[in-house]
Amino acid sequence: MLKRSLSAISFAIGLTIAVGAQAAQTLDITKFTYSHPVTADVMGHSEDSDEVGVGGFNALLGAKAFLSFSVETAQPFTFGHAFSVKSVDANTFYSAPKALAIGQLYTQHFAAIDDAKDSAAFQLALWEIVNETSSTYSLVNGKFKVSSESSAARTANKWLSGLSGAGD
């Protein structure tokens, strides 16, 4: 069964562009972008595996609709809840190599997202970048893992293998 608790902070790709400098705005995450999101057993902050819905979300920032992704795997949220957000630089929260890898993931693969599998692959790759502490990105080894070898996980691993900016 798909867990509705996913993540409290939405990684809004393009948020820096969409939001004026330092002005707090309201972000509303309404639903998964694709009606049947991929589920995956993931291990991140603990050794326990959780089955979660994986993929992008429809989000509204003011009147601007866009595709967003989660970065925080440990914070639950529910759809339809509004969040107060500010634009920040990725280097504020992540090391330069992680920020570079996030930028490369977006630049190389965001435009190709057109189905639930690719949306889930992007989400898994993003979680791997954000959570990994080893020198290699892989959903099989390291701090963040996916226990099921789905087509989304295989795609994410392929995308990750083409990035520079290994874990801290």
PDB file of C-alpha atoms in Angstrom:
ATOM      1  CA  MET A   1       0.000   0.000   0.000  1.00  0.00           C
ATOM      2  CA  LEU A   2       1.282   3.413  -0.959  1.00  0.00           C
ATOM      3  CA  LYS A   3       2.237   5.505   2.025  1.00  0.00           C
ATOM      4  CA  ARG A   4       0.962   9.048   1.880  1.00  0.00           C
ATOM      5  CA  SER A   5       3.781  10.282   4.036  1.00  0.00           C
ATOM      6  CA  LEU A   6       6.612  11.317   1.854  1.00  0.00           C
ATOM      7  CA  SER A   7       8.526  14.443   2.560  1.00  0.00           C
ATOM      8  CA  ALA A   8       7.903  17.864   4.020  1.00  0.00           C
ATOM      9  CA  ILE A   9      10.211  19.952   1.941  1.00  0.00           C
ATOM     10  CA  SER A  10       9.538  20.048  -1.762  1.00  0.00           C
ATOM     11  CA  PHE A  11      12.567  20.417  -3.972  1.00  0.00           C
ATOM     12  CA  ALA A  12      11.136  22.893  -6.414  1.00  0.00           C
ATOM     13  CA  ILE A  13      13.306  22.808  -9.478  1.00  0.00           C
ATOM     14  CA  GLY A  14      13.199  26.258 -10.904  1.00  0.00           C
ATOM     15  CA  LEU A  15      12.059  27.745  -7.582  1.00  0.00           C
ATOM     16  CA  THR A  16      14.988  30.139  -7.568  1.00  0.00           C
ATOM     17  CA  ILE A  17      13.868  31.439 -10.947  1.00  0.00           C
ATOM     18  CA  ALA A  18      10.174  31.513 -10.016  1.00  0.00           C
ATOM     19  CA  VAL A  19      10.539  33.338  -6.696  1.00  0.00           C
ATOM     20  CA  GLY A  20      11.854  36.823  -6.157  1.00  0.00           C
ATOM     21  CA  ALA A  21      14.864  37.168  -3.879  1.00  0.00           C
ATOM     22  CA  GLN A  22      14.120  36.379  -0.224  1.00  0.00           C
ATOM     23  CA  ALA A  23      10.344  36.900  -0.440  1.00  0.00           C
ATOM     24  CA  ALA A  24       8.406  34.173   1.385  1.00  0.00           C
ATOM     25  CA  GLN A  25       5.636  32.717  -0.738  1.00  0.00           C
ATOM     26  CA  THR A  26       3.105  29.930  -0.347  1.00  0.00           C
ATOM     27  CA  LEU A  27       3.824  26.583  -1.996  1.00  0.00           C
ATOM     28  CA  ASP A  28       0.955  24.108  -2.301  1.00  0.00           C
ATOM     29  CA  ILE A  29       1.723  20.496  -3.233  1.00  0.00           C
ATOM     30  CA  THR A  30      -1.501  19.130  -4.673  1.00  0.00           C
ATOM     31  CA  LYS A  31      -0.864  15.546  -5.874  1.00  0.00           C
ATOM     32  CA  PHE A  32       1.526  13.245  -7.689  1.00  0.00           C
ATOM     33  CA  THR A  33       2.053  14.435 -11.256  1.00  0.00           C
ATOM     34  CA  TYR A  34       1.321  10.964 -12.616  1.00  0.00           C
ATOM     35  CA  SER A  35      -1.817   9.342 -11.203  1.00  0.00           C
ATOM     36  CA  HIS A  36      -0.155   5.993 -10.480  1.00  0.00           C
ATOM     37  CA  PRO A  37       3.233   6.771  -8.949  1.00  0.00           C
ATOM     38  CA  VAL A  38       5.919   4.123  -8.722  1.00  0.00           C
ATOM     39  CA  THR A  39       6.386   2.608  -5.271  1.00  0.00           C
ATOM     40  CA  ALA A  40       9.797   1.665  -3.937  1.00  0.00           C
ATOM     41  CA  ASP A  41      11.262   0.224  -0.768  1.00  0.00           C
ATOM     42  CA  VAL A  42      13.823   2.800   0.312  1.00  0.00           C
ATOM     43  CA  MET A  43      16.319   2.964   3.153  1.00  0.00           C
ATOM     44  CA  GLY A  44      17.668   6.365   4.053  1.00  0.00           C
ATOM     45  CA  HIS A  45      17.855   7.753   7.576  1.00  0.00           C
ATOM     46  CA  SER A  46      17.493   4.353   9.229  1.00  0.00           C
ATOM     47  CA  GLU A  47      18.149   0.731   8.357  1.00  0.00           C
ATOM     48  CA  ASP A  48      14.399   0.116   8.122  1.00  0.00           C
ATOM     49  CA  SER A  49      12.889  -0.027   4.673  1.00  0.00           C
ATOM     50  CA  ASP A  50       9.760   2.012   3.915  1.00  0.00           C
ATOM     51  CA  GLU A  51       7.535   1.559   0.900  1.00  0.00           C
ATOM     52  CA  VAL A  52       6.813   5.014  -0.443  1.00  0.00           C
ATOM     53  CA  GLY A  53       5.316   6.628  -3.483  1.00  0.00           C
ATOM     54  CA  VAL A  54       8.118   7.937  -5.658  1.00  0.00           C
ATOM     55  CA  GLY A  55       7.859  10.679  -8.247  1.00  0.00           C
ATOM     56  CA  GLY A  56       7.239  14.330  -8.862  1.00  0.00           C
ATOM     57  CA  PHE A  57       4.407  16.402  -7.460  1.00  0.00           C
ATOM     58  CA  ASN A  58       2.160  19.020  -8.970  1.00  0.00           C
ATOM     59  CA  ALA A  59       2.937  22.218  -7.096  1.00  0.00           C
ATOM     60  CA  LEU A  60       1.602  25.744  -7.132  1.00  0.00           C
ATOM     61  CA  LEU A  61       3.628  28.782  -6.172  1.00  0.00           C
ATOM     62  CA  GLY A  62       1.155  31.613  -6.315  1.00  0.00           C
ATOM     63  CA  ALA A  63      -0.415  31.163  -9.753  1.00  0.00           C
ATOM     64  CA  LYS A  64       2.600  29.333 -11.223  1.00  0.00           C
ATOM     65  CA  ALA A  65       2.200  25.560 -11.597  1.00  0.00           C
ATOM     66  CA  PHE A  66       5.302  23.391 -11.898  1.00  0.00           C
ATOM     67  CA  LEU A  67       6.738  19.929 -11.278  1.00  0.00           C
ATOM     68  CA  SER A  68       8.494  19.586  -7.907  1.00  0.00           C
ATOM     69  CA  PHE A  69      10.410  16.849  -6.112  1.00  0.00           C
ATOM     70  CA  SER A  70      11.062  15.973  -2.499  1.00  0.00           C
ATOM     71  CA  VAL A  71      14.519  16.218  -0.918  1.00  0.00           C
ATOM     72  CA  GLU A  72      13.820  15.372   2.723  1.00  0.00           C
ATOM     73  CA  THR A  73      13.068  11.661   3.100  1.00  0.00           C
ATOM     74  CA  ALA A  74      12.431  11.754   6.860  1.00  0.00           C
ATOM     75  CA  GLN A  75       9.644  14.359   7.096  1.00  0.00           C
ATOM     76  CA  PRO A  76       6.065  13.265   6.363  1.00  0.00           C
ATOM     77  CA  PHE A  77       3.488  15.518   4.738  1.00  0.00           C
ATOM     78  CA  THR A  78       0.030  15.311   3.222  1.00  0.00           C
ATOM     79  CA  PHE A  79      -1.129  16.655  -0.115  1.00  0.00           C
ATOM     80  CA  GLY A  80      -3.045  19.923  -0.074  1.00  0.00           C
ATOM     81  CA  HIS A  81      -1.007  21.429   2.771  1.00  0.00           C
ATOM     82  CA  ALA A  82       0.499  24.852   2.045  1.00  0.00           C
ATOM     83  CA  PHE A  83       4.121  25.581   2.952  1.00  0.00           C
ATOM     84  CA  SER A  84       5.822  28.937   3.355  1.00  0.00           C
ATOM     85  CA  VAL A  85       8.977  28.888   1.215  1.00  0.00           C
ATOM     86  CA  LYS A  86      11.860  31.150   0.302  1.00  0.00           C
ATOM     87  CA  SER A  87      14.284  30.879  -2.557  1.00  0.00           C
ATOM     88  CA  VAL A  88      17.737  29.663  -1.535  1.00  0.00           C
ATOM     89  CA  ASP A  89      20.902  28.667  -3.330  1.00  0.00           C
ATOM     90  CA  ALA A  90      21.608  24.903  -3.313  1.00  0.00           C
ATOM     91  CA  ASN A  91      25.094  25.625  -1.912  1.00  0.00           C
ATOM     92  CA  THR A  92      23.405  26.900   1.258  1.00  0.00           C
ATOM     93  CA  PHE A  93      22.337  23.351   2.188  1.00  0.00           C
ATOM     94  CA  TYR A  94      24.650  21.072   0.242  1.00  0.00           C
ATOM     95  CA  SER A  95      28.352  20.787  -0.460  1.00  0.00           C
ATOM     96  CA  ALA A  96      29.561  22.151  -3.785  1.00  0.00           C
ATOM     97  CA  PRO A  97      29.852  18.626  -5.290  1.00  0.00           C
ATOM     98  CA  LYS A  98      26.271  17.764  -4.262  1.00  0.00           C
ATOM     99  CA  ALA A  99      24.939  21.076  -5.598  1.00  0.00           C
ATOM    100  CA  LEU A 100      26.807  20.414  -8.852  1.00  0.00           C
ATOM    101  CA  ALA A 101      25.358  16.902  -9.113  1.00  0.00           C
ATOM    102  CA  ILE A 102      21.817  18.206  -8.465  1.00  0.00           C
ATOM    103  CA  GLY A 103      22.322  20.797 -11.213  1.00  0.00           C
ATOM    104  CA  GLN A 104      23.655  18.152 -13.592  1.00  0.00           C
ATOM    105  CA  LEU A 105      20.741  15.824 -12.844  1.00  0.00           C
ATOM    106  CA  TYR A 106      18.317  18.633 -13.646  1.00  0.00           C
ATOM    107  CA  THR A 107      20.168  19.836 -16.757  1.00  0.00           C
ATOM    108  CA  GLN A 108      20.665  16.378 -18.225  1.00  0.00           C
ATOM    109  CA  HIS A 109      17.380  14.644 -17.361  1.00  0.00           C
ATOM    110  CA  PHE A 110      14.550  16.935 -16.196  1.00  0.00           C
ATOM    111  CA  ALA A 111      13.302  17.699 -19.706  1.00  0.00           C
ATOM    112  CA  ALA A 112      12.960  13.959 -20.439  1.00  0.00           C
ATOM    113  CA  ILE A 113      10.435  13.345 -17.642  1.00  0.00           C
ATOM    114  CA  ASP A 114       7.209  12.386 -19.392  1.00  0.00           C
ATOM    115  CA  ASP A 115       5.929   9.385 -17.443  1.00  0.00           C
ATOM    116  CA  ALA A 116       5.734   7.899 -13.945  1.00  0.00           C
ATOM    117  CA  LYS A 117       8.894   5.796 -14.426  1.00  0.00           C
ATOM    118  CA  ASP A 118      11.115   8.742 -15.390  1.00  0.00           C
ATOM    119  CA  SER A 119       9.540  10.895 -12.682  1.00  0.00           C
ATOM    120  CA  ALA A 120      10.360   8.185 -10.116  1.00  0.00           C
ATOM    121  CA  ALA A 121      13.879   7.783 -11.543  1.00  0.00           C
ATOM    122  CA  PHE A 122      14.496  11.513 -11.111  1.00  0.00           C
ATOM    123  CA  GLN A 123      13.163  11.394  -7.532  1.00  0.00           C
ATOM    124  CA  LEU A 124      15.320   8.392  -6.619  1.00  0.00           C
ATOM    125  CA  ALA A 125      18.422   9.957  -8.165  1.00  0.00           C
ATOM    126  CA  LEU A 126      17.785  13.194  -6.275  1.00  0.00           C
ATOM    127  CA  TRP A 127      17.368  11.347  -2.966  1.00  0.00           C
ATOM    128  CA  GLU A 128      20.586   9.442  -3.660  1.00  0.00           C
ATOM    129  CA  ILE A 129      22.540  12.656  -4.283  1.00  0.00           C
ATOM    130  CA  VAL A 130      21.156  14.390  -1.206  1.00  0.00           C
ATOM    131  CA  ASN A 131      21.557  11.437   1.186  1.00  0.00           C
ATOM    132  CA  GLU A 132      24.701   9.658   0.001  1.00  0.00           C
ATOM    133  CA  THR A 133      27.867  10.055   2.052  1.00  0.00           C
ATOM    134  CA  SER A 134      30.174   7.759   0.074  1.00  0.00           C
ATOM    135  CA  SER A 135      32.245   8.749  -2.940  1.00  0.00           C
ATOM    136  CA  THR A 136      29.949   6.951  -5.396  1.00  0.00           C
ATOM    137  CA  TYR A 137      26.295   7.412  -6.305  1.00  0.00           C
ATOM    138  CA  SER A 138      24.402   4.104  -6.444  1.00  0.00           C
ATOM    139  CA  LEU A 139      20.967   2.996  -5.286  1.00  0.00           C
ATOM    140  CA  VAL A 140      22.399  -0.426  -4.469  1.00  0.00           C
ATOM    141  CA  ASN A 141      25.141   0.547  -1.984  1.00  0.00           C
ATOM    142  CA  GLY A 142      25.754   3.324   0.503  1.00  0.00           C
ATOM    143  CA  LYS A 143      23.562   5.232   2.950  1.00  0.00           C
ATOM    144  CA  PHE A 144      20.510   5.591   0.689  1.00  0.00           C
ATOM    145  CA  LYS A 145      19.339   2.374  -0.987  1.00  0.00           C
ATOM    146  CA  VAL A 146      16.409   1.046  -2.931  1.00  0.00           C
ATOM    147  CA  SER A 147      15.725  -2.592  -2.130  1.00  0.00           C
ATOM    148  CA  SER A 148      13.740  -3.325  -5.288  1.00  0.00           C
ATOM    149  CA  GLU A 149      15.362  -3.278  -8.723  1.00  0.00           C
ATOM    150  CA  SER A 150      12.603  -1.555 -10.695  1.00  0.00           C
ATOM    151  CA  SER A 151      12.954   0.034 -14.125  1.00  0.00           C
ATOM    152  CA  ALA A 152      12.861   3.428 -12.369  1.00  0.00           C
ATOM    153  CA  ALA A 153      15.782   2.400 -10.128  1.00  0.00           C
ATOM    154  CA  ARG A 154      17.761   1.115 -13.130  1.00  0.00           C
ATOM    155  CA  THR A 155      17.143   4.396 -14.960  1.00  0.00           C
ATOM    156  CA  ALA A 156      18.150   6.421 -11.885  1.00  0.00           C
ATOM    157  CA  ASN A 157      21.391   4.434 -11.539  1.00  0.00           C
ATOM    158  CA  LYS A 158      22.163   5.009 -15.213  1.00  0.00           C
ATOM    159  CA  TRP A 159      21.590   8.754 -14.811  1.00  0.00           C
ATOM    160  CA  LEU A 160      23.659   8.846 -11.607  1.00  0.00           C
ATOM    161  CA  SER A 161      26.603   7.119 -13.279  1.00  0.00           C
ATOM    162  CA  GLY A 162      26.907  10.075 -15.668  1.00  0.00           C
ATOM    163  CA  LEU A 163      27.171  12.735 -12.948  1.00  0.00           C
ATOM    164  CA  SER A 164      30.201  14.225 -11.293  1.00  0.00           C
ATOM    165  CA  GLY A 165      30.046  15.504  -7.702  1.00  0.00           C
ATOM    166  CA  ALA A 166      30.287  12.379  -5.594  1.00  0.00           C
ATOM    167  CA  GLY A 167      29.068  12.299  -2.005  1.00  0.00           C
ATOM    168  CA  ASP A 168      30.808  14.271   0.778  1.00  0.00           C
TER     169      ASP A 168
END
